[in-house]
Every structure is written in structure tokens, then in C-alpha cells.
Amino acid sequence: MTYLVESTKTMNSGPRRSRLGTVLSLLWADKFATFAALFLLLLMIACLVGPLLVGDAAGGINFAGRNAPPQLEKGFLYILGGDNLGRSLLARIVVGAQTTMGVAVAAVVTSVVTGALLGLVAGYRGGLVSDVIMRLTDMIMSFPSLLTALVVLYVLGPSVANLVIVLAITRIPVYLRTTRAEVMEARSRVFVTAAIAMGASPARVLFRHIVPIVLPTLLTIAAVDFAAVIITESGLSFLGLGIQAPDFTWGSMVATGRNYIASAWWLSFWPGLAITLTALSLNILASWLRIVTDPQQRWRLEGGRKDD
Amino acid sequence: MTEQHTPLLAIEGLKVQFSGPRGVVNAVDGFSLTVERGETLAILGESGSGKSVSASVVMNILDMPPGRITAGSVRFEGRDLLRMTPAERRKINGSEIAIIFQDPLAHLNPVYSVGWQIAEVFRIHGRARDATEAREKAIALMERVGIPNARSRADQYPHQFSGGQRQRVMIAMALALSPKLIIADEPTTALDVTVQRQILDLLKDLQREMGMGLILITHDLAVAGLMADRVAIIKDGTIVESGGIRDAFTAPKAAYTRQLLEAIPHVERTRRSGEEGELRPPLLVARDLTKEYQLSRGIVGGSAGTLRAVDRVSFTLREKQTLGIVGESGSGKSTVARLLMRLTDPSSGSVHYRDRNLFSLRGAELLAFRRDVQMVFQDPYGSLNPKMTVADIIAEPLAIHRDILPRAQWRDRVRELLGLVGLKPEHAERYPHQFSGGQRQRIAIARALASEPRIIICDEAVSALDVSIQAQIITLLADLRDKLDLSYIFITHDLPVVRSFADEIMVMKAGAEVEHGRTDDLFLRPRDDYTRKLLSAGKIPAWMQRIETAGHPGIPRAETRTTP
């Protein structure tokens, strides 16, 4: 009983805020997540308006600034230095964000959605359907993912769309297997049986009861996967099967800089840092989201005092 | 008693705090008790009362942090355990004080054989010269605690033992070094009633034989009444009543003790639906219901025979009646529930609901059936989706059966239902984890009522709850039956619980019906041996049955139903 009295206090404190207000205050409660969200917001702005602002500086060759070290003398654009053709690294990182994020987001979303849907079916239906899906997954997993990518891109020809498809296919098994395992576990929980006994349709059981249980895990994996996809894409670009010049991504920038690593480390370092920060931000935000969506954890952000 | 007399164990003014998400909680708050050699002390309390925490302190297995001992002393034969070095404590643990846990499966290591694990105790404390001697000692102990074929069974693994046998193994491990004090933490709670009695008898015999002190931690008045010399009743971390068990139970001083005693199911206080039940029209009729499972022979497949989970069971549920189905684990009673809810199909036999065969219902007809028949599950922690608010949970039947109520009225209906089960309207916005077990079961009942059902199937609906809460829930169910014209099928392993509530009882064993009849006939004139065994196993000692709580009118009914 005391338990409930206490929670009454915490829950009814203050007037009811709007939904957005609640989300923002929960975000503010976790300072790391706030920074991560700000960074991603910045990144989103760069993706949208970057090419308009500094598109020329990213494309124009300027031999005077070849491998220019980070400095302030050449102006604001060269604060991070210049690349092997003298283009501003800052401008290229801003412009490259669009392609990089485009490919990575498209690949991760495709693989999460496909993997989760197939996993839901396999986990919930079981039987022959599940067996067929699982054996197909085993086949994908038994090829080295880079080899699969090479073969497919060689046959279909390198293009952004094909790159997304290849990256997605090699990632699907992770989501599929995780989803299936979690669904099978969730399916045996009593509240799922209770819903079925109440007459809930399979769709209702899946999307109202099982998906909310599985989703936090998938989001966490997706956030980690994001960096992996960017790295794989840069590997493929390096092999000449990924993004083709004049398009470029952070991954291909790292790959280009590799040749100059001994004399001009900044060529690889800055785009590498951009990848790391993006992945880190997504990770932090994903773990924040996991806490927010879990009613039993949310108190940590709702001004839960720690008296110890 | 000489002046140098020191009790075996003396706990004085013990205080334990836990720092948790909602601040500091005093789990144990000023706790003093003594245990003499050869004596049994029962620590009686409901879940969350701090009874297990105090045992953890004695055994030095309290998780610190979050736990913290802030005051008090624990003296074992005069030596303060709390001031000892870890090495000294280890020497006492196991060899002089031993503990028996509630869940033997969780406390036995699944990858070692049982004999090895018992022998380990001898090896750790250096009481055996070599592995062979340790093994021989382990086998002797297993025989002593009543495990047949001990020599061959010593090489088996925990999962190959039944629940009762596993508890015997735990007892063997506790006894291994002839300790002076044994702490038994809910030793029989996880076991079937008939097995419970055997384990308690074994403990009692061994105690008498070896002259140990025994601290029995339990929530079960009957267990305490059967075993203990003295009792300490605790609530919210403090002892509210202590003394000789008969004094405490026959002349209780604390209001809480009376409340506990009130919860003992009494024959006089019947909550049945009344007489002339035979005349009411039948609602649900099961005929020769049978469910068989194919046992597969490993990965290669092929059938290794069939298991009859339910074997030609027939019964009739009439309007406004309660049918109790009683059996121990493995009796097939839960399979019956699954069949009635049409969560699985039978191998043969039929169930007719209002003259329609349940197993031929499809589509809209099945949906209509699902609306009329609802279920309340055993585990109130698992049966509510932790990610949904109470309002969403209770409104779910309304969301599934769209023709009951327009969406705009759901909110009011949810509030009405919460009131009906004794909760408050403002509870609607909370999540299940913010409620206690009894409150969660009330939420589950509110959900079952949302679709205005005719029948509610309760599968062990009160088994996971504390005794005083059990009584409240049963009272609630009976009230609702009278108010809403409900019929119940009440599945349980606990005969006394259904006595006050069910009109008819069916006793099941190994899938088949053993005995079936009106409640009073079955209790007063049981025909079958198994029924008699169940009755005697669940029985409270005779002297306790004579406790007349009506003699202490102290607390009025409304107050015992603590509204949250």
C-alpha cells in the first residue's frame, strides 16, 4: 500500500504536460541523450541543406590546398584541412552526410522491416513456413557477407539502389533471428494467451502485444548496426563496387585517405570521426528510447531520486 | 536455565534498509527473536514482510548494496555474526547454520549430478578424506532423507528428480554437516499438497532425531500450526506478535494476527450460490473430453507413445454455479481450462455451450463464445502486458469485441469496472508493475468482466497470492457472481480454498476424474482414497480448526478487505 501512495506522489506531481513536452523533459533528464539528439539534429540539417551551402567547395578542385593540414589561415572551410585534390574536408563531410546517411538509413530500415516481418511470421506461425524462412536465412548467413555483396554488385552493376539492397540482404538474418527468438519467447507469455482467449485476432496479438516487446531489442541492434553498414559500404566503395565518383560518402572518404595516412592523417580522421559520432549518438539515443518505452524503467528519467 | 544460558540464536534490534528507486525502505525494522536448541520457531508473514531478508542476514547472503544493516546484532551461541570476518562466517555457514530454500530447482546446479553436489559440502568443509568417502557419505544422506535407490540416483542430475525429491536433496545438503540450526525458507510452498506433508514430516523427524533448532519461514498458517513450538508473526518488517503458537493463535493479541486467522477457510462462512442448483439450466456441458499428446522420440521423430493429459472427463456447469476442479500438478486440470477456452483442440469428446458444440464454432460464432467466456490466470504478474496501462488492459476486450460499447464510453466503463473490483478510478493511468499481486489479480478480473461474460474460468486464480489476499479475492468473486449472474469454473490445487466457494467439486488425478459431487458430500463423505489423501494433506491441525474467529469480532468485514 505504501508503495502506491508513494507512486501517487510522483505521478501526480505538476500539471499534465503535452506529449511533446513530456518527451522533451524525459530527453533533458538524460544529458548524454540530449547531446546525441542535438548532434543528430545537426546532421539532419546538414543532409537537407548542406549541398546548397557548401556544394561548390566540396566539388571544386583546388591544387593549392592539396592535403592542406587543419588550419585557420585558409579560411573557415579549411579548418579541418583539405583532401588529396585540395577540396575542403569540412564541406565534403557536410555534403557527404546526405549520401552516407541516405544509404545507411535505407539499408538499415529495409533490413529491420524485412527481417522483423519475416521473423514475426516465422516465430508466430512456426511449422513449415518457419522452417523455410530459417533455412533461407541460414543460406544467407553461410556466405561471407562481403562475398555476397561482391557477387551481387558485380552482376547487377554498382549503383546506390543496388548497394542498399546488398547491404540490407546481408543484415537481414540478424534481425530475423532475433525477432523470431523474441517472438517465440513472447508468444508463450501468459498475457498473449490471455489475449487469444479473449478473441484477439493474430494481427492484434502480434502488433499490440508482441511487437512492443520485441521492438526495443531491434532498435538497439539497429543503432549498433548503423555504423557497421557505413563501414561495409566504405569497404565496397574502396573495392570500386560501392558509391561511384563523383558521388562520395564518409566511407569512401576514409578509403581515399588511407593512401595518405602516413603524411596526412586528417583525410581519414575527420570522416572517421563523423561515422563514430553518428553511431555513438544513435546508440545513446536508442538506449534512452528503450528506457522511455519501458514503463518499469521510465522512473529513472521521471525525476526518480537516488537517495543512496 | 542457568545464568550462562545463551540461546542458540538471538537476533536483537535488527534493522535492514534497502535503497531503491522510491527512496529508502526499511525491510526489517527492529527485529528481535531467539531460537533454542531443538526448538522450532515459525516466522509467519506475507510476501514483502521482510521474513526472508532476516534469514538472509543470518546466512550472510543479503545483497549489499542495495541492502544495508543499520542496527542490531545476530548472536549465534553468543558470538555476534555481524562482527565476524568473512572467513569466520564461512566456517559457520553450512556447518553450523544451514538453509533450505523455497525453489530447489533454482538452487541446485543443473550441470552437476546430485550426488556430486551433496558430496561437495563434505569436500568444502574438509569432512571427508577423499572423493570416495564424500560420495559414500552423500549416498547415506540421500537414503536418510528418503530417496529410494540412492546409490544409482546419486549420478542423476537435478532435472531427473521430482519437485519433492529435489527438496529432499536440498534437505540432505543442509543436514550434511549436522548443523545446529536450520533455516527453512518456505520449504514446501512450491510443492503439491500431498508432497508438502511428507517433506514437513521428514523435517520434523530429522529435527527430533538430531536436536537442531529450526527456523521455519512461511506464509502458511497451517504449516506453522503443524510444525512450530513458537511463532513470530511479522508485518512490514516488525514483529507484531510472538509467543507459543497455541497462545498466539487461540488468543491473538494483534489485529493483524486476527486478520490472518480470519483468512482460514471456514465451513460456516459459506460463499456458495445457494441451494436448488440442480434446477438451473445447464450452461456448459463437457462429455468424455479427452486430450492426448504424442511423445516424440528425440530429434529423429517417430512417436514414443501417447500421453493422456485429460482422460474422458465429463461435467456440467449450470447457470450461476461454481464448479471447482481440484488436482495436483500434472492432473490435467490446466489442460481442461485450455480446452474450455479453445486454446487447444481435444482428441475426442465434446463441449457444448448453450447447445452449440464448442469445437465446431468458427469465425463470428467463435468470437461470440470468446466474449461470453473469460479467463483469469494464475500469475497476475504474467497475465497483464507490462507495456500497457491499466485502462488499455481493461479496455482490451472492448477493443476486440467492437459491438459492446462505442469507443467514447470506454473510459467510463473502465472506471466503473475498477470500482466493481475494489480499485480506484485514478488507477487507470498506471502500469501493472505499480500494483501488488492482489491488486493485479483484481485488474485481471476487471478485464475479464469487461465483455459482460457468462462464465469465468479461474485457473489457479488465487494460488500466487498471500492467504489474506486470497480470501479477499474469493469474496470479490462471490460478490460478483451474485451481482452479475456469473458462473465460475474454479481450478485449483487447494481443496480448502474451494470449500467455501464451490457448489460442486471434481477431483482429478492423472488426467481422469477421481470423484465428483456436491461440495459438502465430498468433504464430509469422500469416497475415493485420493480425495481423502488430499483432504488430510491440506488439513489444518485439529486444534487450529477450533479457533473461532467469530469469537473475536474485532475487525468488521469491510476493514479486512483492505481497499488499496
Tab-separated table of C-alpha atoms in Angstrom, chain A residues 1-12 16 189-201 204 208-210 212-213 216 290 293-299 304-308, chain B residues 19-25 338 341 343 367 370-371 373-375 377 379 382-388 392-393 396-397 399-402 427 429-431 433-436 439 447 562-564:
chain	number	residue	atom	x	y	z
A	1	MET	CA	0.000	0.000	0.000
A	2	THR	CA	2.780	2.462	0.919
A	3	TYR	CA	4.186	1.672	-2.454
A	4	LEU	CA	1.131	3.035	-4.175
A	5	VAL	CA	0.923	6.111	-2.032
A	6	GLU	CA	4.464	6.938	-2.966
A	7	SER	CA	3.866	6.463	-6.649
A	8	THR	CA	0.787	8.667	-6.446
A	9	LYS	CA	3.054	11.441	-5.330
A	10	THR	CA	5.465	11.080	-8.190
A	11	MET	CA	2.822	10.573	-10.826
A	12	ASN	CA	0.553	13.451	-9.980
A	16	ARG	CA	-0.215	17.389	-17.102
A	189	ARG	CA	3.816	-15.454	-22.091
A	190	VAL	CA	0.525	-15.524	-20.276
A	191	PHE	CA	-0.768	-12.162	-21.424
A	192	VAL	CA	-0.517	-13.360	-25.020
A	193	THR	CA	-2.538	-16.465	-24.165
A	194	ALA	CA	-4.965	-14.182	-22.357
A	195	ALA	CA	-5.384	-12.026	-25.459
A	196	ILE	CA	-6.008	-15.085	-27.638
A	197	ALA	CA	-8.541	-16.367	-25.138
A	198	MET	CA	-10.305	-13.009	-25.281
A	199	GLY	CA	-10.684	-13.459	-29.018
A	200	ALA	CA	-7.925	-11.190	-30.281
A	201	SER	CA	-7.034	-11.682	-33.936
A	204	ARG	CA	-3.837	-7.749	-32.863
A	208	ARG	CA	-0.442	-4.882	-29.906
A	209	HIS	CA	1.259	-7.384	-27.637
A	210	ILE	CA	4.306	-8.951	-29.241
A	212	PRO	CA	6.127	-3.727	-28.328
A	213	ILE	CA	8.094	-6.434	-26.527
A	216	PRO	CA	13.352	-2.181	-28.128
A	290	ARG	CA	14.466	1.702	-24.644
A	293	THR	CA	9.292	2.857	-23.761
A	294	ASP	CA	9.596	0.562	-20.753
A	295	PRO	CA	7.104	1.542	-18.055
A	296	GLN	CA	9.184	-0.239	-15.438
A	297	GLN	CA	12.324	1.734	-16.277
A	298	ARG	CA	10.838	5.122	-17.010
A	299	TRP	CA	11.075	6.360	-13.433
A	304	GLY	CA	13.495	9.356	-9.857
A	305	ARG	CA	15.559	10.408	-6.881
A	306	LYS	CA	18.528	8.356	-5.938
A	307	ASP	CA	18.871	8.603	-2.199
A	308	ASP	CA	21.846	6.312	-1.860
B	19	SER	CA	17.727	1.825	-1.134
B	20	GLY	CA	15.537	1.541	-4.144
B	21	PRO	CA	14.009	3.675	-6.839
B	22	ARG	CA	11.494	5.122	-4.393
B	23	GLY	CA	13.877	6.007	-1.631
B	24	VAL	CA	14.959	4.026	1.386
B	25	VAL	CA	12.722	1.219	2.572
B	338	ARG	CA	-7.166	-24.714	-22.194
B	341	MET	CA	-11.071	-21.734	-23.667
B	343	LEU	CA	-6.812	-22.700	-26.874
B	367	LEU	CA	-15.822	-14.614	-31.338
B	370	ARG	CA	-14.896	-15.762	-26.564
B	371	ARG	CA	-16.936	-12.806	-25.455
B	373	VAL	CA	-16.348	-16.981	-21.601
B	374	GLN	CA	-13.414	-15.210	-19.972
B	375	MET	CA	-10.435	-16.450	-18.050
B	377	PHE	CA	-4.945	-16.731	-14.876
B	379	ASP	CA	0.056	-15.463	-12.401
B	382	GLY	CA	2.499	-12.515	-16.311
B	383	SER	CA	-1.071	-12.185	-17.487
B	384	LEU	CA	-1.012	-8.403	-17.818
B	385	ASN	CA	1.048	-6.837	-20.586
B	386	PRO	CA	3.699	-4.759	-18.766
B	387	LYS	CA	3.771	-2.164	-21.534
B	388	MET	CA	0.081	-1.308	-21.416
B	392	ASP	CA	-5.738	-0.221	-22.049
B	393	ILE	CA	-5.619	-3.646	-20.414
B	396	GLU	CA	-8.885	-4.691	-24.472
B	397	PRO	CA	-11.978	-6.943	-24.610
B	399	ALA	CA	-11.345	-3.245	-28.471
B	400	ILE	CA	-11.620	-6.844	-29.623
B	401	HIS	CA	-15.401	-7.058	-29.491
B	402	ARG	CA	-16.338	-3.792	-31.115
B	427	HIS	CA	-5.514	3.658	-11.091
B	429	GLU	CA	-3.431	5.505	-15.974
B	430	ARG	CA	-0.875	3.362	-14.167
B	431	TYR	CA	1.098	0.364	-15.315
B	433	HIS	CA	4.165	-3.118	-12.127
B	434	GLN	CA	2.920	-0.367	-9.829
B	435	PHE	CA	0.424	-2.734	-8.203
B	436	SER	CA	0.677	-5.533	-5.673
B	439	GLN	CA	-4.382	-5.672	-6.968
B	447	ARG	CA	-10.587	-7.218	-17.648
B	562	THR	CA	-8.276	-3.540	2.600
B	563	THR	CA	-9.180	-1.315	-0.237
B	564	PRO	CA	-5.972	-0.084	-1.774
